[in-house]
Amino acid sequence: MGEAAAVLTMKGICKRFPGVTALDGVDLRLLPGEVHALMGENGAGKSTLIKVLTGVYPADAGTVELGGATVAFGGPLEAQRAGISTVYQEVNLCANLSVAENILLGREPRRRGRIDWKRMRARAAELLSRLELSLDVSAPLSSCSLAVQQMVAIARAIDVDARVLILDEPTSSLDADEVAQLFRVLRRLKEQGIAILFVSHFLDQVYEISDRMTILRNGRLVGEYPTRELSPVRLVAKMIGQELAALERLHGEHKTFDRPLVEARGVGRAGAVEPFTLTVHEGEVVGLAGLLGSGRTEVARLLFGADHASTGEITVGGTPVSLRTPRAAMNHKIAFCSENRKEDGLIPDLTVRENIILALQATRGWTRPVPREQQDELVSRYVEALKISPPNPEQLVRNLSGGNQQKVVLARWLILAPRLLILDEPTRGIDVGAKAEIQRLVAQLSDGGMAVLFISAELEEVLRLSHKVEVLRDRRLVAELPNDDRLTTDVLMETIASGGRA
Amino acid sequence: MSTLTLGRGRVPAKYLPVLVTGCLFVAMFAAGGIRYEGFASGQVVLNVFIDNAFLLVVAIGLTFVILTGGIDLSVGSVVALSTMIAAALMEGPGWPPYLVIPLVLAVGSGLGLVMGYVVHAFDIQPFIVTLAGMFLARGLCYTIGTDSIPIADPAFTVFAQTRIDLFADLWISPSVVIAVVVVLVAAYVLHYTRFGRTVYAAGGNEQSALLMGLPVGRTKIAVYTISGFCSALGGLLLSFYMLSGYGLHAVGMELDAIAAVVIGGTLLTGGSGFLLGTVLGVLVLGLIQTIISFEGTLLSWWTKIFIGMLLFVFIVLQRLFSGGSRR
Ligand SMILES: Nc1ncnc2c1ncn2[C@@H]1O[C@H](COP(=O)(O)OP(=O)(O)OP(=O)(O)O)[C@@H](O)[C@H]1O
Ligand SMILES: [Mg+2]
């Protein structure tokens, strides 16, 4: 076939967890100098396959061959030594250490046996500059945004002399610019003959970067295809096992709303966002667009009382309120679904049901437990609506796949039926099918009178859902655009770049 | 705290707890100097070192363990066992110190190694494993003997009585020199070696450290071994100090050591803290004892009350710091 021999071949991999068969006879081969996409719905088994490959989990059956020799790694360390460098799903770094250490931990530059801190910082800065990122590498990682953390994890992985580079949803928190930069780096690595395995739910990214793809469905292999021979429609069909209904524009039209719910006048916080004025009406979906670090999340945190505003006032339903704590905001029926599910979202050792009920229970106070039947009813409704898999409310959240964990967070806030729901990157890591489902659900709720503040790096998504779009740039609200026919992603892109047409 | 930050410009949040402990030590010393005649001399500080050299060494070993997010409750018992083995071997069969000392250190390290292995391999709570180790080591003391065994070995007595004169009438004991060497070596290891940084990483987020391909298991076993070694060394220093071996030596010392580490600003959850903090923590504890002995009328259990109050204050402070640094 004229193809180079595979660097890595996995054959007949099976992996069973108690109650779940995560992988059942999966094959995968990676060719040198190719980007290989691993595709599948949430819970299809992509991350599990990667973890089996790198020795995090032992395989129940199947063989792994690296460079012709059969291998079975005892853990990430051994896999790394054999030349497999991995960025696992979710940011897996140590927040208590500096950025530089997180990049180079385990292979710090040394001089006569002692760590050379100066060279280490220089090397880390150089690696980050390959990703066009410049930041204080001696700052603790905990002070960095999720996106920067994700870039740091990538910088860590591309430093090693690897034969195989594995990236499990590396772009979930990144913006277009960073993705473009990452892809430039990946292309360079590809030319050096490195085999790259890439996982993403963003189809456009997959089509841009990958040469070949392997599709999984429910832990089984669907097939391996050259990317250019498989159209997106057929790809999705193979992933979900049926045709995806065409994505209709959910709101699209610009409506005028007359019942203001939350009004922020001159609200700002020194160092975070400049004072902005923003009105969210009942039943309105407001999209927040802007580049990374433009202040999207900061706006949301101010409206939720997670940070204190240093200027301005906020009114809810016409009366001025002081949102000094998230609790106060919740008392006004404002809910916030944070982008960082790992840190301030889920409790991994509780079940799906307990995690979903948590916020509702908190608003009622601990002396009035939600009756069990009501819990079961609510939970099973949302497990079904969001297609949480496996559909077992008593499963521990830690055992769910990344995308399914995100759905649990989402369900928790949807269940509250708040008056204003703030969603910060709610569809991060969620597959195409479920994404459409979630968007439809949000639209439905807003038709019922709930206001939604919707933050997403994906402009198409913002446009599909919102009635109006607020554009942020350099921590300043620069434009408010009604979502009419003239508003396209290109216009939005341009506004973000130029700083406003208004 | 804001005044502290103002006074020194911007201090990174991670140094704050150590700074607070340092200031506390200075304040206590100043208060003592104002209140008591003859308190404000360098020798008082040196005496704190002399009297607590063994505790310092033990607390350093424990700092490694706590930095990984673990705990070692066996240190006090291992100290007692070390004094007991040393005394019994020298007094009974008359082994020379150059055989006894390495043996004691090996026994301590070996116990630590086994506990570390159990913690890692069977994934059992360190609290439980080292609690078992604590009973085991204490029990072993009594299989050797139930009474105090005096040590008359000339090398030990010379070591116990030697004074190393510094300038201006100040002096220290050889134990202090050993403790200082241990501090320096440990600080170097924590800051300048891969092993040391892995200790911090494992304490920060063990799961991540594993996925980053760090040798977490090996590191965990190593820290318990180090703690065992330091406990044995502390035991030797204590037997120089006491010139006896006894199964009831160092009862409750694990708690003193934990208190010193916590007061020194190391988080019990792991991943954050400095060795210098532990040194200051030991000094603060020692200074409390000194003040109480200067006071004369106060009973020694006041020491415990002060330590208790300090612990409360520091744990609350830590809570505030870690809450504040997250956002
Ligand atoms: N440690 C575990 N214990 C039990 N079940 C698990 C465990 N890890 C994964 N699973 C299950 O295995 C299946 C595959 O999960 P995996 O994380 O591989 O999905 P994924 O394809 O990576 O999905 P996503 O796109 O959401 O990240 C899921 O049904 C998940 O619930
Ligand atoms: Mg996954």
PDB file of C-alpha atoms in Angstrom, chain A residues 7 13 26 54 87 121 132 138 146 148 162 183 214 338 349 362 389 391 421 460 491:
ATOM      1  CA  VAL A   7       4.879   2.698  14.942  1.00  0.00           C
ATOM      2  CA  ILE A  13      -8.065  -4.495  23.246  1.00  0.00           C
ATOM      3  CA  VAL A  26     -10.604  -2.410  19.652  1.00  0.00           C
ATOM      4  CA  THR A  54      -0.069   4.074  28.506  1.00  0.00           C
ATOM      5  CA  VAL A  87      -1.671  14.783  27.538  1.00  0.00           C
ATOM      6  CA  ARG A 121      12.891  28.757  33.776  1.00  0.00           C
ATOM      7  CA  GLU A 132       3.340  31.706  21.317  1.00  0.00           C
ATOM      8  CA  SER A 138       7.807  31.148  38.098  1.00  0.00           C
ATOM      9  CA  LEU A 146      -7.780  26.879  32.599  1.00  0.00           C
ATOM     10  CA  VAL A 148      -3.223  28.501  30.034  1.00  0.00           C
ATOM     11  CA  ALA A 162       8.748  11.148  21.567  1.00  0.00           C
ATOM     12  CA  PHE A 183      -1.702  22.926  14.977  1.00  0.00           C
ATOM     13  CA  THR A 214     -10.454   5.576  14.000  1.00  0.00           C
ATOM     14  CA  SER A 338     -18.472  27.093  36.054  1.00  0.00           C
ATOM     15  CA  ASP A 349     -16.826  10.188  45.088  1.00  0.00           C
ATOM     16  CA  ALA A 362     -28.248  23.459  49.221  1.00  0.00           C
ATOM     17  CA  SER A 389     -24.143   7.294  29.933  1.00  0.00           C
ATOM     18  CA  PRO A 391     -27.719   5.825  32.451  1.00  0.00           C
ATOM     19  CA  LEU A 421     -28.582  30.730  34.419  1.00  0.00           C
ATOM     20  CA  GLU A 460     -21.401  29.080  15.944  1.00  0.00           C
ATOM     21  CA  VAL A 491     -18.856  39.570  11.519  1.00  0.00           C
TER      22      VAL A 491
END
